[in-house]
């Protein structure tokens, strides 16, 4: 029996682990002796993560929720480590599998190694080289103590090799987030805002902004939104607003007849909008991946990206955080000259199957 503890700390983590759990369940039907335990650290309290969230996305309910939300970065890291240590001591595993780059990823990797449990990192090796991002610190710390790396790109593989990781620890498997996207694409749900705003395919732009570099500096946020509204012709701008951004926008009294600030949408509703949009303007790494796979033009308001393949192969362009840089990209979009994008290697919906094939090897060598 090979026991795996799988860690999820925030909503996007569940999208990444769902296909892996489905692939493990399928392997068990083939009498492969692998057991998993799903631990939700509770890092992000999300009222949308109810039973229907798990049901809709065919994501299994966690075996346990450690309920470690709130507090500063340091307090949260400490709370997760204390709670997960008790959890792992009570339910020992052969492998702790962490995903992505949230605080839980790093905290649980440290705990596992100190309890002499091997660690596998799904999405290992991605780098923005921006140490002001908490996620980059989480990636660096996690990868420095990881035993096995499941990677999304050749760039990630090179990053790991440069840092001294040996090739036999790296498994280039693809992107589990895309497994979920491709599986759920037929199930996307038309949100209420579609009819409310009289939207039609290709006649609106989706916006998301949540990174501190874009939303915490009030004049920067106002200038960016002014620039977007000025250069998007007569298209509606649909902006599902993160709660912390909503407070800042309220304070700034930002409004424009084409700017429609709506409540956060579910995964299936949001991607229904993205798939049909003329373009997406965002500062989210995950959305750049999804937009690229759906061949939707994507303008990223960041100065760096840990997902360069969305630019070299996908439909994403790195605009930067200077509002003055936005107009040429929007001009290119409206002139019809946006790049079409190509297939990204191994982003084909089969990543989790490849991960479980590697896990089977671990079992046979255990």
Tab-separated table of C-alpha atoms in Angstrom:
chain	number	residue	atom	x	y	z
A	1	UNK	CA	0.000	0.000	0.000
A	2	UNK	CA	1.399	3.409	-1.064
A	3	UNK	CA	-0.120	6.263	0.933
A	4	UNK	CA	-0.240	9.806	-0.449
A	5	UNK	CA	-1.344	12.921	1.405
A	6	UNK	CA	-2.503	15.619	-1.019
A	7	UNK	CA	-2.492	19.261	0.135
A	8	UNK	CA	-4.867	21.991	-1.038
A	9	UNK	CA	-4.949	25.442	0.534
A	10	UNK	CA	-6.978	27.642	-1.816
A	11	UNK	CA	-9.679	27.288	-4.447
A	12	UNK	CA	-7.314	27.046	-7.483
A	13	UNK	CA	-5.450	24.192	-5.725
A	14	UNK	CA	-8.600	22.073	-5.873
A	15	UNK	CA	-8.800	22.562	-9.665
A	16	UNK	CA	-5.213	21.290	-9.848
A	17	UNK	CA	-5.615	18.238	-7.599
A	18	UNK	CA	-9.051	17.088	-8.860
A	19	UNK	CA	-7.692	15.352	-12.005
A	20	UNK	CA	-4.946	13.671	-9.945
A	21	UNK	CA	-7.517	12.216	-7.550
A	22	UNK	CA	-9.679	11.038	-10.470
A	23	UNK	CA	-6.614	9.326	-11.978
A	24	UNK	CA	-5.754	7.690	-8.616
A	25	UNK	CA	-9.342	6.426	-8.291
A	26	UNK	CA	-9.133	4.957	-11.800
A	27	UNK	CA	-5.809	3.274	-10.942
A	28	UNK	CA	-7.383	1.761	-7.818
A	29	UNK	CA	-10.097	0.194	-10.002
A	30	UNK	CA	-7.225	-1.435	-11.886
A	31	UNK	CA	-6.101	-2.772	-8.486
A	32	UNK	CA	-3.127	-0.450	-8.148
A	33	UNK	CA	-2.486	-0.225	-4.394
A	34	UNK	CA	-2.457	3.560	-3.896
A	35	UNK	CA	-4.451	5.351	-1.184
A	36	UNK	CA	-4.822	9.112	-0.900
A	37	UNK	CA	-5.876	11.493	1.875
A	38	UNK	CA	-6.963	14.999	0.849
A	39	UNK	CA	-6.053	17.692	3.380
A	40	UNK	CA	-7.553	21.169	3.013
A	41	UNK	CA	-5.505	23.569	5.120
A	42	UNK	CA	-8.348	26.104	5.017
A	43	UNK	CA	-5.793	28.772	4.089
A	44	UNK	CA	-8.313	30.818	2.095
A	45	UNK	CA	-11.791	30.981	3.534
A	46	UNK	CA	-14.053	31.037	0.499
A	47	UNK	CA	-17.807	31.093	0.989
A	48	UNK	CA	-18.213	29.833	-2.600
A	49	UNK	CA	-16.473	26.568	-1.653
A	50	UNK	CA	-19.645	24.839	-0.517
A	51	UNK	CA	-20.787	21.307	-1.292
A	52	UNK	CA	-22.028	22.482	-4.710
A	53	UNK	CA	-18.503	23.695	-5.613
A	54	UNK	CA	-17.104	20.190	-5.037
A	55	UNK	CA	-20.068	18.576	-6.776
A	56	UNK	CA	-20.087	20.886	-9.823
A	57	UNK	CA	-16.393	20.396	-10.487
A	58	UNK	CA	-16.438	16.723	-9.503
A	59	UNK	CA	-13.893	17.496	-6.809
A	60	UNK	CA	-13.884	15.187	-3.789
A	61	UNK	CA	-14.680	16.679	-0.397
A	62	UNK	CA	-11.484	16.886	1.714
A	63	UNK	CA	-10.940	14.237	4.387
A	64	UNK	CA	-10.092	17.052	6.797
A	65	UNK	CA	-10.093	20.873	6.909
A	66	UNK	CA	-7.368	22.285	9.170
A	67	UNK	CA	-9.158	25.701	9.184
A	68	UNK	CA	-5.994	27.816	9.168
A	69	UNK	CA	-7.396	30.984	7.570
A	70	UNK	CA	-6.574	34.564	8.588
A	71	UNK	CA	-3.582	36.206	10.221
A	72	UNK	CA	-0.368	37.592	8.754
A	73	UNK	CA	1.835	35.550	6.386
A	74	UNK	CA	3.959	34.414	9.334
A	75	UNK	CA	0.999	33.571	11.578
A	76	UNK	CA	-0.699	31.620	8.829
A	77	UNK	CA	2.473	29.685	7.975
A	78	UNK	CA	2.951	28.807	11.657
A	79	UNK	CA	-0.704	27.748	12.094
A	80	UNK	CA	-0.593	25.517	9.019
A	81	UNK	CA	2.680	23.904	10.152
A	82	UNK	CA	1.380	23.205	13.676
A	83	UNK	CA	-1.917	21.749	12.414
A	84	UNK	CA	-0.396	19.750	9.562
A	85	UNK	CA	2.280	18.265	11.805
A	86	UNK	CA	-0.463	16.789	14.026
A	87	UNK	CA	-2.387	15.606	10.956
A	88	UNK	CA	0.622	13.877	9.357
A	89	UNK	CA	1.702	12.260	12.628
A	90	UNK	CA	-1.826	10.878	13.087
A	91	UNK	CA	-2.044	9.765	9.428
A	92	UNK	CA	1.483	8.940	8.173
A	93	UNK	CA	2.111	8.900	4.422
A	94	UNK	CA	4.782	7.662	2.015
A	95	UNK	CA	4.525	10.900	0.018
A	96	UNK	CA	3.122	14.399	0.562
A	97	UNK	CA	1.998	15.941	-2.716
A	98	UNK	CA	1.770	19.751	-2.801
A	99	UNK	CA	0.526	21.902	-5.687
A	100	UNK	CA	1.107	25.442	-6.884
A	101	UNK	CA	2.663	28.192	-4.814
A	102	UNK	CA	0.404	29.209	-1.914
A	103	UNK	CA	1.589	29.409	1.714
A	104	UNK	CA	0.188	25.916	2.388
A	105	UNK	CA	2.422	24.476	-0.352
A	106	UNK	CA	5.575	25.697	1.378
A	107	UNK	CA	4.438	25.105	4.992
A	108	UNK	CA	3.344	21.509	4.406
A	109	UNK	CA	6.501	20.676	2.428
A	110	UNK	CA	8.639	21.807	5.388
A	111	UNK	CA	6.571	19.779	7.870
A	112	UNK	CA	6.711	16.658	5.671
A	113	UNK	CA	10.494	16.756	5.302
A	114	UNK	CA	10.995	17.273	9.039
A	115	UNK	CA	8.864	14.158	9.605
A	116	UNK	CA	11.059	12.298	7.058
A	117	UNK	CA	8.283	12.078	4.463
A	118	UNK	CA	9.110	12.559	0.783
A	119	UNK	CA	7.602	15.565	-1.038
A	120	UNK	CA	6.380	15.875	-4.635
A	121	UNK	CA	5.629	19.340	-6.049
A	122	UNK	CA	3.080	19.684	-8.853
A	123	UNK	CA	4.027	22.815	-10.860
A	124	UNK	CA	7.600	22.651	-9.595
A	125	UNK	CA	10.229	24.876	-11.177
A	126	UNK	CA	8.147	27.837	-12.326
A	127	UNK	CA	9.785	31.190	-11.583
A	128	UNK	CA	8.929	34.880	-11.936
A	129	UNK	CA	12.311	35.988	-10.444
A	130	UNK	CA	10.317	38.614	-8.524
A	131	UNK	CA	11.049	38.245	-4.816
A	132	UNK	CA	8.435	40.860	-3.921
A	133	UNK	CA	5.776	38.238	-4.728
A	134	UNK	CA	4.999	35.958	-1.747
A	135	UNK	CA	4.335	33.152	-4.252
A	136	UNK	CA	7.907	33.315	-5.540
A	137	UNK	CA	9.295	32.820	-2.027
A	138	UNK	CA	6.904	29.879	-1.570
A	139	UNK	CA	8.153	28.320	-4.833
A	140	UNK	CA	11.821	28.752	-4.004
A	141	UNK	CA	11.514	27.305	-0.497
A	142	UNK	CA	9.304	24.407	-1.612
A	143	UNK	CA	11.541	23.450	-4.531
A	144	UNK	CA	14.670	23.583	-2.355
A	145	UNK	CA	13.290	20.704	-0.221
A	146	UNK	CA	11.289	18.747	-2.815
A	147	UNK	CA	12.176	15.171	-3.825
A	148	UNK	CA	10.109	14.862	-7.010
A	149	UNK	CA	9.030	17.596	-9.414
A	150	UNK	CA	6.005	17.366	-11.719
A	151	UNK	CA	6.545	20.178	-14.222
A	152	UNK	CA	4.387	22.119	-16.685
A	153	UNK	CA	7.050	23.259	-19.178
A	154	UNK	CA	10.590	22.857	-20.471
A	155	UNK	CA	11.350	26.276	-18.945
A	156	UNK	CA	10.496	24.898	-15.500
A	157	UNK	CA	12.728	21.885	-16.164
A	158	UNK	CA	15.638	24.188	-17.049
A	159	UNK	CA	15.060	26.333	-13.943
A	160	UNK	CA	15.295	23.220	-11.756
A	161	UNK	CA	18.414	21.863	-13.491
A	162	UNK	CA	20.124	25.242	-13.086
A	163	UNK	CA	19.420	25.102	-9.349
A	164	UNK	CA	21.105	21.684	-9.083
A	165	UNK	CA	18.117	19.312	-9.300
A	166	UNK	CA	19.045	16.045	-11.015
A	167	UNK	CA	17.127	14.944	-14.103
A	168	UNK	CA	15.827	11.764	-12.486
A	169	UNK	CA	13.836	13.903	-10.005
A	170	UNK	CA	12.062	15.866	-12.773
A	171	UNK	CA	8.945	14.546	-14.497
A	172	UNK	CA	7.653	16.742	-17.339
A	173	UNK	CA	3.938	15.907	-17.287
A	174	UNK	CA	1.988	19.036	-18.324
A	175	UNK	CA	-0.596	21.143	-16.531
A	176	UNK	CA	-3.326	19.662	-14.317
A	177	UNK	CA	-5.221	22.987	-14.329
A	178	UNK	CA	-5.715	22.423	-18.058
A	179	UNK	CA	-6.952	18.856	-17.388
A	180	UNK	CA	-9.759	20.431	-15.356
A	181	UNK	CA	-10.419	23.161	-17.942
A	182	UNK	CA	-10.737	20.699	-20.850
A	183	UNK	CA	-12.898	18.326	-18.832
A	184	UNK	CA	-15.227	21.103	-17.662
A	185	UNK	CA	-15.391	23.114	-20.931
A	186	UNK	CA	-18.639	21.399	-22.052
A	187	UNK	CA	-20.160	22.221	-18.631
A	188	UNK	CA	-19.506	25.980	-18.577
A	189	UNK	CA	-22.527	27.891	-17.245
A	190	UNK	CA	-23.895	31.097	-18.750
A	191	UNK	CA	-23.851	33.654	-15.919
A	192	UNK	CA	-26.797	35.966	-15.251
A	193	UNK	CA	-24.657	38.943	-16.344
A	194	UNK	CA	-24.681	37.562	-19.941
A	195	UNK	CA	-28.317	38.544	-20.503
A	196	UNK	CA	-28.288	41.463	-18.056
A	197	UNK	CA	-25.598	43.209	-20.140
A	198	UNK	CA	-26.801	41.846	-23.491
A	199	UNK	CA	-23.402	40.267	-24.178
A	200	UNK	CA	-22.549	38.404	-27.377
A	201	UNK	CA	-19.531	36.377	-28.450
A	202	UNK	CA	-16.552	38.623	-29.174
A	203	UNK	CA	-18.282	41.873	-28.222
A	204	UNK	CA	-16.934	42.404	-24.668
A	205	UNK	CA	-13.720	42.252	-22.647
A	206	UNK	CA	-13.234	40.434	-19.337
A	207	UNK	CA	-11.071	42.122	-16.680
A	208	UNK	CA	-9.578	40.834	-13.436
A	209	UNK	CA	-7.217	42.729	-11.141
A	210	UNK	CA	-6.130	41.606	-7.698
A	211	UNK	CA	-2.349	41.893	-7.300
A	212	UNK	CA	-1.153	44.481	-4.767
A	213	UNK	CA	1.093	46.124	-7.421
A	214	UNK	CA	-2.048	47.009	-9.381
A	215	UNK	CA	-4.736	47.606	-6.768
A	216	UNK	CA	-3.054	48.878	-3.591
A	217	UNK	CA	-1.684	52.075	-5.108
A	218	UNK	CA	-4.885	54.038	-5.660
A	219	UNK	CA	-3.633	56.471	-8.324
A	220	UNK	CA	-2.100	53.525	-10.239
A	221	UNK	CA	-5.405	51.642	-10.201
A	222	UNK	CA	-7.364	54.710	-11.319
A	223	UNK	CA	-4.897	55.468	-14.144
A	224	UNK	CA	-4.994	51.837	-15.323
A	225	UNK	CA	-8.806	51.720	-15.422
A	226	UNK	CA	-8.963	55.134	-17.149
A	227	UNK	CA	-6.527	53.857	-19.786
A	228	UNK	CA	-8.540	50.658	-20.313
A	229	UNK	CA	-11.861	52.505	-20.671
A	230	UNK	CA	-10.329	55.060	-23.037
A	231	UNK	CA	-8.900	52.539	-25.519
A	232	UNK	CA	-11.482	49.716	-25.648
A	233	UNK	CA	-13.793	51.437	-28.176
A	234	UNK	CA	-17.458	50.801	-27.340
A	235	UNK	CA	-17.089	47.315	-25.835
A	236	UNK	CA	-18.568	46.431	-22.441
A	237	UNK	CA	-15.910	45.696	-19.787
A	238	UNK	CA	-16.979	42.914	-17.436
A	239	UNK	CA	-15.015	43.123	-14.196
A	240	UNK	CA	-15.691	40.435	-11.549
A	241	UNK	CA	-14.273	42.245	-8.538
A	242	UNK	CA	-12.195	40.677	-5.773
A	243	UNK	CA	-13.529	41.899	-2.367
A	244	UNK	CA	-10.330	43.787	-1.460
A	245	UNK	CA	-10.308	45.507	-4.861
A	246	UNK	CA	-14.007	46.379	-4.450
A	247	UNK	CA	-13.250	48.369	-1.282
A	248	UNK	CA	-10.549	50.410	-3.041
A	249	UNK	CA	-12.753	51.062	-6.102
A	250	UNK	CA	-15.564	52.210	-3.824
A	251	UNK	CA	-13.244	54.638	-2.092
A	252	UNK	CA	-12.008	55.989	-5.440
A	253	UNK	CA	-15.560	56.373	-6.717
A	254	UNK	CA	-14.560	54.844	-10.058
A	255	UNK	CA	-17.388	54.458	-12.551
A	256	UNK	CA	-17.808	54.418	-16.322
A	257	UNK	CA	-20.895	53.540	-18.407
A	258	UNK	CA	-19.098	50.583	-20.063
A	259	UNK	CA	-17.387	49.311	-16.897
A	260	UNK	CA	-19.558	46.675	-15.248
A	261	UNK	CA	-18.287	45.626	-11.838
A	262	UNK	CA	-19.923	42.331	-10.905
A	263	UNK	CA	-19.643	39.952	-7.957
A	264	UNK	CA	-17.045	37.149	-8.231
A	265	UNK	CA	-18.257	34.348	-10.498
A	266	UNK	CA	-17.971	30.584	-10.131
A	267	UNK	CA	-15.276	28.775	-12.131
A	268	UNK	CA	-17.810	27.476	-14.684
A	269	UNK	CA	-19.441	30.903	-15.128
A	270	UNK	CA	-16.183	32.833	-15.327
A	271	UNK	CA	-14.708	30.555	-17.990
A	272	UNK	CA	-17.962	30.744	-19.984
A	273	UNK	CA	-17.248	34.503	-20.227
A	274	UNK	CA	-13.532	34.065	-20.998
A	275	UNK	CA	-14.167	31.535	-23.780
A	276	UNK	CA	-16.481	33.980	-25.601
A	277	UNK	CA	-14.655	37.259	-24.867
A	278	UNK	CA	-12.838	39.391	-27.428
A	279	UNK	CA	-9.963	39.505	-24.921
A	280	UNK	CA	-9.015	39.231	-21.260
A	281	UNK	CA	-7.127	41.904	-19.319
A	282	UNK	CA	-5.732	40.351	-16.143
A	283	UNK	CA	-2.909	40.093	-13.620
A	284	UNK	CA	-3.622	36.427	-12.813
A	285	UNK	CA	-1.165	33.698	-13.856
A	286	UNK	CA	-3.822	30.960	-13.996
A	287	UNK	CA	-6.111	32.958	-16.275
A	288	UNK	CA	-3.257	33.454	-18.774
A	289	UNK	CA	-3.001	29.652	-19.006
A	290	UNK	CA	-6.733	29.137	-19.511
A	291	UNK	CA	-7.073	31.997	-22.030
A	292	UNK	CA	-4.124	30.626	-24.041
A	293	UNK	CA	-5.628	27.141	-24.244
A	294	UNK	CA	-8.995	28.618	-25.307
A	295	UNK	CA	-7.157	30.831	-27.877
A	296	UNK	CA	-8.495	34.072	-26.358
A	297	UNK	CA	-6.206	37.156	-26.553
A	298	UNK	CA	-4.810	37.927	-23.094
A	299	UNK	CA	-3.163	41.154	-21.859
A	300	UNK	CA	-1.266	40.646	-18.601
A	301	UNK	CA	-0.775	43.706	-16.399
A	302	UNK	CA	2.424	42.495	-14.745
A	303	UNK	CA	6.128	43.199	-15.205
A	304	UNK	CA	7.043	39.485	-15.139
A	305	UNK	CA	5.450	36.085	-15.494
A	306	UNK	CA	6.235	32.620	-14.177
A	307	UNK	CA	4.404	31.170	-17.208
A	308	UNK	CA	6.485	32.331	-20.216
A	309	UNK	CA	5.047	29.563	-22.397
A	310	UNK	CA	1.731	31.487	-22.456
A	311	UNK	CA	3.644	34.264	-24.259
A	312	UNK	CA	5.999	32.282	-26.522
A	313	UNK	CA	3.333	29.730	-27.528
A	314	UNK	CA	0.004	31.017	-26.199
A	315	UNK	CA	-2.136	34.114	-26.758
A	316	UNK	CA	-0.732	36.121	-23.832
A	317	UNK	CA	1.302	39.351	-23.927
A	318	UNK	CA	3.101	40.902	-20.960
A	319	UNK	CA	1.943	44.541	-20.930
A	320	UNK	CA	3.562	45.587	-17.640
A	321	UNK	CA	2.171	47.689	-14.806
A	322	UNK	CA	2.686	51.098	-16.439
A	323	UNK	CA	-0.747	52.279	-17.705
A	324	UNK	CA	0.969	54.129	-20.595
A	325	UNK	CA	2.068	50.792	-22.084
A	326	UNK	CA	-1.479	49.510	-22.585
A	327	UNK	CA	-2.626	51.456	-25.673
A	328	UNK	CA	-0.327	49.814	-28.294
A	329	UNK	CA	-1.521	46.358	-27.195
A	330	UNK	CA	-5.185	47.382	-27.381
A	331	UNK	CA	-4.548	48.950	-30.807
A	332	UNK	CA	-3.075	45.636	-31.965
A	333	UNK	CA	-6.121	43.783	-30.586
A	334	UNK	CA	-8.641	46.022	-32.366
A	335	UNK	CA	-6.695	45.981	-35.632
A	336	UNK	CA	-7.112	42.188	-35.742
A	337	UNK	CA	-3.368	41.515	-35.552
A	338	UNK	CA	-3.290	39.525	-32.295
A	339	UNK	CA	-1.329	36.291	-32.424
A	340	UNK	CA	-3.410	33.112	-32.764
A	341	UNK	CA	-1.452	30.915	-30.341
A	342	UNK	CA	-0.220	27.328	-30.674
A	343	UNK	CA	-0.651	24.112	-28.737
A	344	UNK	CA	1.469	24.110	-25.579
A	345	UNK	CA	3.298	20.761	-25.153
A	346	UNK	CA	1.500	18.283	-22.876
A	347	UNK	CA	-1.310	20.735	-22.004
A	348	UNK	CA	-3.658	18.150	-23.430
A	349	UNK	CA	-5.894	16.969	-20.584
A	350	UNK	CA	-3.752	13.902	-19.817
A	351	UNK	CA	-1.366	15.364	-17.205
A	352	UNK	CA	-2.900	13.610	-14.189
A	353	UNK	CA	-2.697	10.243	-15.957
A	354	UNK	CA	1.029	10.830	-16.485
A	355	UNK	CA	1.472	11.811	-12.810
A	356	UNK	CA	-0.225	8.624	-11.628
A	357	UNK	CA	1.981	6.564	-13.973
A	358	UNK	CA	4.985	8.009	-12.104
A	359	UNK	CA	3.299	7.286	-8.744
A	360	UNK	CA	2.874	3.658	-9.860
A	361	UNK	CA	6.655	3.521	-10.424
A	362	UNK	CA	7.204	4.846	-6.899
A	363	UNK	CA	4.918	2.083	-5.608
A	364	UNK	CA	6.791	-0.617	-7.482
A	365	UNK	CA	10.083	0.681	-6.066
A	366	UNK	CA	8.778	1.125	-2.515
